[in-house]
């Protein structure tokens, strides 16, 4: 199914979110939106969900977010362009407690770490760490130390409730500590009122009241547990490379693949055993041909892989600054920072991450189901992934994707590299290696979480999203090849 989606909280210059605007003050207005395509259906099973553990407050003086999109500006004025934001239940350290008075804030701005200013107007952000709204939101905030900040399900079509269902008596005896939600402001909630069929839901708590199950969504509303089906949690993870684990190696996508052995006569035949789907094995550099088939030998083993059965990531010979990959860099041209860069193949279904001249990580990815762009057809229309050289331009711990038909909430570990295209978690499938997305690069939760921490610039502590500002920090270089 082809549907155009809008990714909330990304870059400037994007098309607006159709039907998603809120008429609120500057501290809760969603940023410009970008289009994306709906994730397709995944196999689902029920799941039992434990309540999240409240996160400790940061030491020292902080500012505390009571709503979504608590904007961070480079100067103490809304005349400047925002450079990041805090999120409901989040907090950031103050540089000092000196108020600064400027345009767009009815009370006072405060400087935060490592840069920027936030308006402490008490409605959206406060200096009071014991504020009732903040404390309640903190207890239900997603766990940003986990590849899975929330729990996830698919909606079968239902409305959302802002207030506690009237038949639930508080405190709930089966919830420890007892749960009583305060009256949150409108700025806490996403701008949609229902989950239509095939929407995907991030939720933080599952409760039972009487004979009914209820979920508290990531934006602190209620939805009937009977109206959703829980996603299977993908545990797929790529390979961290080291002196003992190196390229080349083979991944297996789509299905299990046969293992081969070499007979006394030099021919290749199946062993009767399979390589598991999403598994991997290290390879030697040796290649053996039999007719039109090419076989690769497994390291320290007498088994073989049929090359066409495998995804074999292929490192570049040179870095973007023309140093030789795998050897000490003598060019003196490495970029600032850790000189991180990523190469990913759309049709090949693989990704390699590098630090300087050294490959450090490789995995399977799912690019656009349309493959590479067709001539004279916009990639968004063909569900294709643009190829070329880019940089990481924005990082968002979670981002919501929506159109007039469906909503996909709190998609974790989103990293934009051009226009509406990004690396991000796909919590709705585990078909990694195959073309699957609407144009972005889908990653498993564990891989997306790792790469979010690996790439430059780093998301500052306490921030939920940021735009890269070139004068502040380097950015990871990205190469997307066919």
CSV table of C-alpha atoms in Angstrom, one decimal:
chain,number,residue,atom,x,y,z
A,1,UNK,CA,0.0,0.0,0.0
A,2,UNK,CA,1.4,3.4,-1.0
A,3,UNK,CA,0.6,6.3,1.3
A,4,UNK,CA,2.5,9.6,1.8
A,5,UNK,CA,3.5,10.3,5.4
A,6,UNK,CA,4.6,13.4,7.2
A,7,UNK,CA,7.5,13.1,9.6
A,8,UNK,CA,7.1,15.5,12.5
A,9,UNK,CA,10.1,17.3,14.0
A,10,UNK,CA,12.7,17.3,11.2
A,11,UNK,CA,14.2,19.8,8.9
A,12,UNK,CA,13.5,23.3,7.5
A,13,UNK,CA,12.1,23.7,4.1
A,14,UNK,CA,9.8,20.7,4.3
A,15,UNK,CA,6.2,20.6,3.3
A,16,UNK,CA,3.7,21.3,6.1
A,17,UNK,CA,1.9,18.6,7.9
A,18,UNK,CA,-1.5,18.6,6.2
A,19,UNK,CA,-4.2,18.8,8.8
A,20,UNK,CA,-1.7,18.6,11.7
A,21,UNK,CA,-1.2,22.2,12.7
A,22,UNK,CA,-2.0,23.3,16.2
A,23,UNK,CA,-2.9,26.9,17.1
A,24,UNK,CA,-0.8,27.3,20.3
A,25,UNK,CA,2.0,29.4,21.5
A,26,UNK,CA,5.6,29.1,20.1
A,27,UNK,CA,6.6,26.6,22.8
A,28,UNK,CA,4.2,23.9,21.5
A,29,UNK,CA,3.9,24.5,17.8
A,30,UNK,CA,5.2,21.4,15.8
A,31,UNK,CA,8.2,22.1,13.6
A,32,UNK,CA,8.0,21.8,9.8
A,33,UNK,CA,7.1,18.3,8.7
A,34,UNK,CA,8.4,15.9,6.1
A,35,UNK,CA,6.6,13.2,4.1
A,36,UNK,CA,7.2,9.5,4.5
A,37,UNK,CA,5.5,6.3,3.6
A,38,UNK,CA,3.5,4.0,5.8
A,39,UNK,CA,5.2,0.9,7.2
A,40,UNK,CA,3.6,-2.3,6.0
A,41,UNK,CA,1.9,-5.0,8.1
A,42,UNK,CA,4.0,-7.3,10.3
A,43,UNK,CA,3.2,-10.5,12.0
A,44,UNK,CA,1.9,-9.8,15.5
A,45,UNK,CA,1.5,-11.5,18.8
A,46,UNK,CA,0.2,-10.4,22.2
A,47,UNK,CA,2.7,-9.1,24.8
A,48,UNK,CA,2.7,-8.4,28.5
A,49,UNK,CA,4.1,-5.0,29.4
A,50,UNK,CA,5.7,-3.9,32.7
A,51,UNK,CA,5.4,-0.3,34.0
A,52,UNK,CA,8.4,1.8,33.1
A,53,UNK,CA,10.9,2.8,35.8
A,54,UNK,CA,11.0,6.6,36.5
A,55,UNK,CA,14.2,8.1,35.3
A,56,UNK,CA,16.4,10.0,37.9
A,57,UNK,CA,16.5,13.7,37.6
A,58,UNK,CA,19.9,15.2,36.4
A,59,UNK,CA,22.0,16.7,39.2
A,60,UNK,CA,22.3,20.5,39.6
A,61,UNK,CA,19.9,23.1,38.4
A,62,UNK,CA,17.8,22.1,35.4
A,63,UNK,CA,14.8,23.2,33.3
A,64,UNK,CA,12.0,20.7,33.0
A,65,UNK,CA,9.7,20.1,30.0
A,66,UNK,CA,5.9,19.8,30.6
A,67,UNK,CA,4.9,19.5,27.0
A,68,UNK,CA,6.2,18.4,23.6
A,69,UNK,CA,8.5,20.7,21.6
A,70,UNK,CA,10.0,22.9,24.3
A,71,UNK,CA,12.1,24.8,21.8
A,72,UNK,CA,15.8,25.5,22.2
A,73,UNK,CA,17.0,28.7,20.4
A,74,UNK,CA,20.6,29.8,19.8
A,75,UNK,CA,19.7,33.2,21.3
A,76,UNK,CA,17.2,34.4,23.8
A,77,UNK,CA,14.6,35.3,21.2
A,78,UNK,CA,12.2,33.6,18.9
A,79,UNK,CA,13.5,35.7,16.0
A,80,UNK,CA,16.3,33.1,15.7
A,81,UNK,CA,15.8,29.6,14.2
A,82,UNK,CA,15.3,26.8,16.8
A,83,UNK,CA,18.3,24.4,17.0
A,84,UNK,CA,16.7,21.6,19.1
A,85,UNK,CA,13.9,20.9,21.6
A,86,UNK,CA,13.1,19.1,24.9
A,87,UNK,CA,10.2,16.7,25.2
A,88,UNK,CA,7.4,16.0,27.7
A,89,UNK,CA,9.1,14.6,30.9
A,90,UNK,CA,12.6,15.6,29.7
A,91,UNK,CA,15.0,18.0,31.3
A,92,UNK,CA,18.3,19.8,30.5
A,93,UNK,CA,21.0,21.2,32.8
A,94,UNK,CA,21.2,25.0,33.1
A,95,UNK,CA,24.5,26.8,32.6
A,96,UNK,CA,23.4,29.2,35.3
A,97,UNK,CA,20.3,30.5,37.0
A,98,UNK,CA,20.5,34.0,35.5
A,99,UNK,CA,17.3,34.9,33.7
A,100,UNK,CA,17.6,36.6,30.3
A,101,UNK,CA,14.7,38.6,28.9
A,102,UNK,CA,14.0,38.5,25.2
A,103,UNK,CA,11.3,38.4,22.6
A,104,UNK,CA,8.8,35.5,22.6
A,105,UNK,CA,9.0,34.5,26.2
A,106,UNK,CA,6.5,36.0,28.6
A,107,UNK,CA,8.7,35.2,31.6
A,108,UNK,CA,12.4,34.6,31.2
A,109,UNK,CA,14.9,32.6,29.1
A,110,UNK,CA,17.6,30.5,30.6
A,111,UNK,CA,20.9,29.3,29.0
A,112,UNK,CA,21.2,25.5,28.9
A,113,UNK,CA,24.0,23.0,28.3
A,114,UNK,CA,25.8,22.7,26.0
A,115,UNK,CA,24.3,25.8,24.2
A,116,UNK,CA,21.1,27.6,23.5
A,117,UNK,CA,18.2,29.1,25.5
A,118,UNK,CA,14.8,27.8,26.7
A,119,UNK,CA,11.8,29.9,27.8
A,120,UNK,CA,10.7,29.0,31.3
A,121,UNK,CA,7.1,30.2,31.2
A,122,UNK,CA,5.8,27.5,33.6
A,123,UNK,CA,3.2,26.4,31.0
A,124,UNK,CA,5.6,24.5,28.8
A,125,UNK,CA,8.8,24.5,30.8
A,126,UNK,CA,9.6,25.1,34.5
A,127,UNK,CA,12.5,25.4,36.9
A,128,UNK,CA,10.5,23.5,39.5
A,129,UNK,CA,11.5,19.9,39.4
A,130,UNK,CA,8.6,19.0,41.7
A,131,UNK,CA,6.0,20.5,39.4
A,132,UNK,CA,3.0,18.1,39.3
A,133,UNK,CA,2.7,17.9,35.6
A,134,UNK,CA,6.4,17.3,35.1
A,135,UNK,CA,6.6,14.6,37.8
A,136,UNK,CA,3.7,12.8,36.3
A,137,UNK,CA,5.1,13.0,32.8
A,138,UNK,CA,8.6,11.9,34.0
A,139,UNK,CA,7.1,8.7,35.5
A,140,UNK,CA,5.6,7.8,32.1
A,141,UNK,CA,8.4,9.0,29.8
A,142,UNK,CA,10.0,6.6,27.4
A,143,UNK,CA,13.3,4.9,28.3
A,144,UNK,CA,15.8,6.6,26.0
A,145,UNK,CA,18.6,4.3,27.2
A,146,UNK,CA,16.9,1.4,25.5
A,147,UNK,CA,16.6,0.4,21.8
A,148,UNK,CA,12.9,0.3,22.5
A,149,UNK,CA,11.9,3.5,24.3
A,150,UNK,CA,8.3,2.4,24.4
A,151,UNK,CA,6.2,-0.7,23.7
A,152,UNK,CA,4.5,-1.0,20.3
A,153,UNK,CA,1.3,-2.3,18.7
A,154,UNK,CA,-0.8,-2.0,15.6
A,155,UNK,CA,-4.2,-0.3,15.9
A,156,UNK,CA,-7.4,-1.9,14.6
A,157,UNK,CA,-9.2,1.5,14.6
A,158,UNK,CA,-10.2,3.4,17.8
A,159,UNK,CA,-10.5,6.9,19.3
A,160,UNK,CA,-8.1,8.3,21.9
A,161,UNK,CA,-9.2,9.6,25.2
A,162,UNK,CA,-7.5,12.6,26.9
A,163,UNK,CA,-9.1,11.9,30.3
A,164,UNK,CA,-9.1,8.8,32.3
A,165,UNK,CA,-12.1,6.5,31.3
A,166,UNK,CA,-14.8,7.3,33.7
A,167,UNK,CA,-15.3,3.8,34.9
A,168,UNK,CA,-11.7,3.4,36.1
A,169,UNK,CA,-11.5,4.1,39.9
A,170,UNK,CA,-8.1,5.4,41.1
A,171,UNK,CA,-5.8,4.5,42.6
A,172,UNK,CA,-5.6,1.3,40.6
A,173,UNK,CA,-4.7,-1.5,43.0
A,174,UNK,CA,-2.7,-3.5,40.6
A,175,UNK,CA,-0.4,-0.6,39.7
A,176,UNK,CA,2.6,0.2,42.0
A,177,UNK,CA,2.9,3.0,42.8
A,178,UNK,CA,-0.8,3.9,42.4
A,179,UNK,CA,-1.4,5.9,39.2
A,180,UNK,CA,-3.3,9.1,39.1
A,181,UNK,CA,-2.8,11.3,36.0
A,182,UNK,CA,-3.1,15.1,36.4
A,183,UNK,CA,-4.9,17.3,33.8
A,184,UNK,CA,-2.2,17.8,31.2
A,185,UNK,CA,-2.2,20.8,28.9
A,186,UNK,CA,-3.0,20.4,25.2
A,187,UNK,CA,0.7,20.8,24.4
A,188,UNK,CA,1.3,17.3,25.7
A,189,UNK,CA,-0.8,15.6,23.1
A,190,UNK,CA,-0.1,14.8,19.4
A,191,UNK,CA,-2.5,16.6,17.0
A,192,UNK,CA,-4.6,13.6,16.1
A,193,UNK,CA,-7.7,12.2,17.8
A,194,UNK,CA,-7.9,8.6,16.7
A,195,UNK,CA,-5.8,5.7,15.5
A,196,UNK,CA,-7.2,4.5,12.2
A,197,UNK,CA,-6.6,0.9,11.1
A,198,UNK,CA,-3.0,0.0,10.4
A,199,UNK,CA,-1.7,2.9,12.5
A,200,UNK,CA,1.2,1.9,14.8
A,201,UNK,CA,1.1,2.9,18.5
A,202,UNK,CA,3.8,3.6,21.0
A,203,UNK,CA,2.6,3.1,24.5
A,204,UNK,CA,4.2,3.2,28.0
A,205,UNK,CA,1.8,1.3,30.2
A,206,UNK,CA,-0.8,-1.4,30.0
A,207,UNK,CA,-3.5,-1.5,32.7
A,208,UNK,CA,-6.4,-3.7,33.5
A,209,UNK,CA,-9.6,-2.1,35.0
A,210,UNK,CA,-12.4,-4.5,35.7
A,211,UNK,CA,-12.7,-6.7,32.6
A,212,UNK,CA,-11.0,-4.3,30.2
A,213,UNK,CA,-7.4,-3.6,29.2
A,214,UNK,CA,-6.2,0.0,28.6
A,215,UNK,CA,-3.0,1.4,27.3
A,216,UNK,CA,-1.4,4.8,28.1
A,217,UNK,CA,0.1,6.1,24.8
A,218,UNK,CA,3.4,7.8,24.4
A,219,UNK,CA,1.6,11.2,24.4
A,220,UNK,CA,-0.2,10.3,27.7
A,221,UNK,CA,-3.7,9.5,26.3
A,222,UNK,CA,-5.8,6.3,26.7
A,223,UNK,CA,-6.7,3.7,24.2
A,224,UNK,CA,-8.6,0.5,24.5
A,225,UNK,CA,-6.3,-2.5,24.7
A,226,UNK,CA,-8.8,-4.6,22.8
A,227,UNK,CA,-8.3,-2.4,19.8
A,228,UNK,CA,-4.6,-3.1,19.2
A,229,UNK,CA,-2.4,-6.1,18.4
A,230,UNK,CA,1.1,-6.1,19.9
A,231,UNK,CA,4.1,-6.2,17.6
A,232,UNK,CA,6.7,-8.9,17.8
A,233,UNK,CA,10.0,-7.4,19.1
A,234,UNK,CA,12.8,-7.8,16.6
A,235,UNK,CA,16.1,-8.8,18.2
A,236,UNK,CA,18.1,-8.7,15.0
A,237,UNK,CA,21.5,-7.0,15.5
A,238,UNK,CA,24.4,-6.3,13.1
A,239,UNK,CA,28.1,-7.1,13.6
A,240,UNK,CA,30.6,-5.0,15.6
A,241,UNK,CA,33.9,-5.4,13.8
A,242,UNK,CA,37.2,-5.9,15.5
A,243,UNK,CA,40.6,-7.4,15.0
A,244,UNK,CA,39.0,-10.9,15.4
A,245,UNK,CA,35.8,-10.1,13.5
A,246,UNK,CA,36.5,-8.6,10.1
A,247,UNK,CA,35.1,-8.2,6.7
A,248,UNK,CA,34.2,-10.0,4.5
A,249,UNK,CA,31.2,-11.7,6.0
A,250,UNK,CA,27.8,-12.9,4.8
A,251,UNK,CA,24.3,-12.1,6.0
A,252,UNK,CA,21.3,-14.1,5.0
A,253,UNK,CA,18.0,-12.3,4.2
A,254,UNK,CA,14.4,-13.2,3.2
A,255,UNK,CA,14.7,-16.9,4.1
A,256,UNK,CA,17.0,-19.6,5.4
A,257,UNK,CA,19.7,-20.5,2.9
A,258,UNK,CA,21.4,-23.9,2.2
A,259,UNK,CA,25.0,-24.6,3.4
A,260,UNK,CA,27.3,-26.2,0.9
A,261,UNK,CA,30.3,-28.5,1.0
A,262,UNK,CA,32.9,-29.4,-1.5
A,263,UNK,CA,33.1,-33.0,-2.7
A,264,UNK,CA,36.3,-35.0,-3.4
A,265,UNK,CA,35.8,-34.2,-7.0
A,266,UNK,CA,35.8,-30.5,-6.4
A,267,UNK,CA,32.0,-30.0,-7.0
A,268,UNK,CA,29.7,-28.2,-4.5
A,269,UNK,CA,26.6,-29.8,-3.0
A,270,UNK,CA,24.1,-28.9,-0.2
A,271,UNK,CA,24.9,-30.3,3.2
A,272,UNK,CA,21.3,-30.6,4.2
A,273,UNK,CA,21.7,-27.8,6.8
A,274,UNK,CA,20.7,-24.2,6.4
A,275,UNK,CA,22.1,-20.8,7.4
A,276,UNK,CA,19.3,-19.1,9.3
A,277,UNK,CA,17.5,-16.0,8.0
A,278,UNK,CA,19.2,-12.9,9.5
A,279,UNK,CA,22.2,-14.9,10.6
A,280,UNK,CA,25.7,-14.3,9.5
A,281,UNK,CA,29.1,-16.0,9.0
A,282,UNK,CA,32.7,-14.7,8.5
A,283,UNK,CA,34.2,-15.5,5.1
A,284,UNK,CA,37.7,-15.8,3.6
A,285,UNK,CA,38.7,-13.9,0.5
A,286,UNK,CA,38.6,-17.1,-1.5
A,287,UNK,CA,36.0,-17.4,-4.3
A,288,UNK,CA,35.3,-20.7,-6.2
A,289,UNK,CA,33.3,-20.9,-9.4
A,290,UNK,CA,31.2,-23.8,-10.6
A,291,UNK,CA,29.5,-22.9,-13.9
A,292,UNK,CA,27.8,-19.6,-13.3
A,293,UNK,CA,27.7,-20.0,-9.5
A,294,UNK,CA,30.3,-18.5,-7.1
A,295,UNK,CA,30.9,-20.0,-3.7
A,296,UNK,CA,32.6,-18.4,-0.7
A,297,UNK,CA,34.4,-20.3,1.9
A,298,UNK,CA,33.5,-19.8,5.6
A,299,UNK,CA,36.4,-18.8,7.8
A,300,UNK,CA,37.9,-21.7,9.9
A,301,UNK,CA,35.3,-24.1,8.4
A,302,UNK,CA,34.8,-26.4,5.5
A,303,UNK,CA,31.4,-25.1,4.6
A,304,UNK,CA,30.6,-22.7,1.8
A,305,UNK,CA,28.1,-20.0,1.0
A,306,UNK,CA,26.5,-19.6,-2.5
A,307,UNK,CA,27.2,-15.9,-3.2
A,308,UNK,CA,23.8,-15.2,-4.6
A,309,UNK,CA,22.2,-16.5,-1.4
A,310,UNK,CA,24.0,-13.9,0.7
A,311,UNK,CA,24.3,-10.2,1.4
A,312,UNK,CA,28.1,-9.5,1.5
A,313,UNK,CA,28.9,-5.9,2.4
A,314,UNK,CA,31.6,-4.4,0.2
A,315,UNK,CA,33.8,-1.8,1.8
A,316,UNK,CA,35.1,1.1,-0.3
A,317,UNK,CA,38.7,1.3,-1.2
A,318,UNK,CA,39.0,4.9,-0.2
A,319,UNK,CA,37.5,7.1,2.4
A,320,UNK,CA,35.6,10.3,1.4
A,321,UNK,CA,38.8,12.2,1.8
A,322,UNK,CA,40.9,9.7,-0.2
A,323,UNK,CA,42.7,7.8,2.5
A,324,UNK,CA,43.0,4.1,2.0
A,325,UNK,CA,40.4,2.1,3.9
A,326,UNK,CA,41.9,-0.4,6.4
A,327,UNK,CA,45.3,1.3,6.6
A,328,UNK,CA,46.7,4.2,8.7
A,329,UNK,CA,45.6,7.6,7.4
A,330,UNK,CA,48.6,9.6,6.2
A,331,UNK,CA,46.6,12.2,4.2
A,332,UNK,CA,46.1,14.8,6.9
A,333,UNK,CA,42.7,15.5,5.4
A,334,UNK,CA,40.4,13.6,7.8
A,335,UNK,CA,37.4,15.7,8.9
A,336,UNK,CA,37.1,17.1,12.4
A,337,UNK,CA,35.6,15.0,15.2
A,338,UNK,CA,35.9,11.3,15.0
A,339,UNK,CA,35.8,11.3,11.2
A,340,UNK,CA,32.8,9.0,11.1
A,341,UNK,CA,31.1,8.0,7.9
A,342,UNK,CA,28.5,5.5,6.7
A,343,UNK,CA,28.0,3.7,3.4
A,344,UNK,CA,24.8,1.9,2.6
A,345,UNK,CA,23.6,0.0,-0.5
A,346,UNK,CA,19.9,0.3,-1.5
A,347,UNK,CA,19.6,-2.8,-3.5
A,348,UNK,CA,22.4,-4.6,-1.7
A,349,UNK,CA,20.6,-4.2,1.6
A,350,UNK,CA,23.7,-3.5,3.7
A,351,UNK,CA,25.4,-0.8,5.7
A,352,UNK,CA,29.0,-0.2,6.9
A,353,UNK,CA,29.9,2.4,9.5
A,354,UNK,CA,33.5,3.6,9.7
A,355,UNK,CA,35.6,5.6,12.1
A,356,UNK,CA,38.4,7.1,10.1
A,357,UNK,CA,39.8,4.4,7.8
A,358,UNK,CA,38.5,1.5,9.9
A,359,UNK,CA,35.1,-0.3,9.4
A,360,UNK,CA,33.6,-0.7,12.8
A,361,UNK,CA,30.1,-2.0,12.2
A,362,UNK,CA,28.0,-3.6,9.5
A,363,UNK,CA,24.4,-4.7,9.3
A,364,UNK,CA,21.4,-5.4,7.1
A,365,UNK,CA,19.0,-2.5,6.2
A,366,UNK,CA,15.7,-2.1,4.3
A,367,UNK,CA,15.7,0.8,1.9
A,368,UNK,CA,12.8,2.0,-0.3
A,369,UNK,CA,10.7,-0.7,-1.9
A,370,UNK,CA,11.0,1.1,-5.2
A,371,UNK,CA,14.8,0.6,-5.1
A,372,UNK,CA,16.8,3.5,-6.5
A,373,UNK,CA,15.0,6.5,-8.1
A,374,UNK,CA,13.6,6.4,-11.6
A,375,UNK,CA,14.4,9.1,-14.0
A,376,UNK,CA,12.0,12.0,-14.0
A,377,UNK,CA,9.9,10.5,-11.2
A,378,UNK,CA,10.3,12.0,-7.7
A,379,UNK,CA,11.6,9.4,-5.2
A,380,UNK,CA,8.7,10.0,-2.9
A,381,UNK,CA,6.3,8.9,-5.7
A,382,UNK,CA,8.1,5.7,-6.4
A,383,UNK,CA,9.0,4.8,-2.8
A,384,UNK,CA,12.7,5.0,-3.8
A,385,UNK,CA,15.8,5.9,-1.8
A,386,UNK,CA,17.9,8.8,-3.2
A,387,UNK,CA,21.5,7.9,-3.9
A,388,UNK,CA,24.5,10.3,-3.4
A,389,UNK,CA,26.7,11.9,-0.8
A,390,UNK,CA,25.0,13.5,2.2
A,391,UNK,CA,25.6,14.4,5.9
A,392,UNK,CA,23.5,13.8,9.1
A,393,UNK,CA,21.5,17.0,9.4
A,394,UNK,CA,19.1,16.3,12.2
A,395,UNK,CA,18.7,13.8,15.1
A,396,UNK,CA,15.4,13.0,16.9
A,397,UNK,CA,15.1,10.4,19.7
A,398,UNK,CA,11.5,9.8,18.5
A,399,UNK,CA,9.5,11.2,15.7
A,400,UNK,CA,5.8,10.7,14.8
A,401,UNK,CA,4.8,10.0,11.2
A,402,UNK,CA,1.3,10.7,10.0
A,403,UNK,CA,-1.0,11.5,7.0
A,404,UNK,CA,-4.7,11.8,6.7
A,405,UNK,CA,-5.2,8.0,6.8
A,406,UNK,CA,-2.9,6.7,9.5
A,407,UNK,CA,-0.5,7.6,12.3
A,408,UNK,CA,2.8,6.0,13.3
A,409,UNK,CA,3.9,7.2,16.7
A,410,UNK,CA,7.2,7.8,18.4
A,411,UNK,CA,9.4,6.1,15.7
A,412,UNK,CA,12.8,5.9,17.5
A,413,UNK,CA,16.3,6.9,16.6
A,414,UNK,CA,15.6,9.1,13.5
A,415,UNK,CA,18.5,10.6,11.7
A,416,UNK,CA,17.9,12.8,8.6
A,417,UNK,CA,20.4,12.8,5.8
A,418,UNK,CA,18.6,14.6,3.0
A,419,UNK,CA,15.1,16.1,2.7
A,420,UNK,CA,12.5,13.7,4.2
A,421,UNK,CA,14.9,10.8,4.1
A,422,UNK,CA,16.4,9.3,7.3
A,423,UNK,CA,17.8,6.3,9.1
A,424,UNK,CA,15.3,5.2,11.7
A,425,UNK,CA,14.0,2.2,13.6
A,426,UNK,CA,11.4,0.0,12.0
A,427,UNK,CA,9.6,-1.6,14.9
A,428,UNK,CA,6.9,-3.0,12.7
A,429,UNK,CA,9.0,-5.6,10.7
A,430,UNK,CA,12.2,-7.6,10.7
A,431,UNK,CA,12.6,-8.0,6.9
A,432,UNK,CA,16.0,-6.4,7.1
A,433,UNK,CA,18.1,-6.8,3.9
A,434,UNK,CA,15.0,-6.6,1.7
A,435,UNK,CA,13.5,-3.5,0.0
A,436,UNK,CA,10.7,-2.6,2.3
A,437,UNK,CA,10.4,1.1,3.3
A,438,UNK,CA,8.8,4.1,1.7
A,439,UNK,CA,12.2,5.5,0.9
A,440,UNK,CA,14.0,5.9,4.2
A,441,UNK,CA,16.7,3.4,5.5
A,442,UNK,CA,15.0,1.1,8.0
A,443,UNK,CA,17.1,-0.4,10.8
A,444,UNK,CA,16.4,-2.8,13.5
A,445,UNK,CA,15.9,-1.3,17.0
A,446,UNK,CA,19.3,-2.4,18.3
A,447,UNK,CA,21.1,-1.2,15.1
A,448,UNK,CA,19.3,2.2,15.0
A,449,UNK,CA,20.0,2.8,18.7
A,450,UNK,CA,23.7,2.0,18.2
A,451,UNK,CA,24.1,4.2,15.1
A,452,UNK,CA,22.2,7.1,16.7
A,453,UNK,CA,24.9,7.1,19.4
A,454,UNK,CA,27.7,6.5,16.9
A,455,UNK,CA,27.1,9.3,14.4
A,456,UNK,CA,28.0,12.9,14.7
A,457,UNK,CA,26.8,15.4,15.9
A,458,UNK,CA,25.8,13.8,19.3
A,459,UNK,CA,22.4,14.6,20.6
A,460,UNK,CA,23.1,16.7,23.8
A,461,UNK,CA,22.1,15.2,27.1
A,462,UNK,CA,18.5,15.9,27.9
A,463,UNK,CA,17.6,17.1,24.4
A,464,UNK,CA,15.0,15.1,22.4
A,465,UNK,CA,15.8,16.5,19.0
A,466,UNK,CA,18.3,18.7,17.3
A,467,UNK,CA,19.3,20.3,14.0
A,468,UNK,CA,23.0,20.2,13.0
A,469,UNK,CA,24.6,23.6,13.2
A,470,UNK,CA,27.8,23.4,11.1
A,471,UNK,CA,29.7,26.0,13.2
A,472,UNK,CA,29.1,24.0,16.4
A,473,UNK,CA,30.2,20.4,15.4
A,474,UNK,CA,31.1,18.0,12.6
A,475,UNK,CA,28.5,15.7,11.0
A,476,UNK,CA,28.8,12.1,9.9
A,477,UNK,CA,29.2,11.8,6.1
A,478,UNK,CA,26.7,9.4,4.4
A,479,UNK,CA,27.1,7.7,1.1
A,480,UNK,CA,24.0,6.0,-0.4
A,481,UNK,CA,24.9,3.8,-3.4
A,482,UNK,CA,22.7,1.6,-5.6
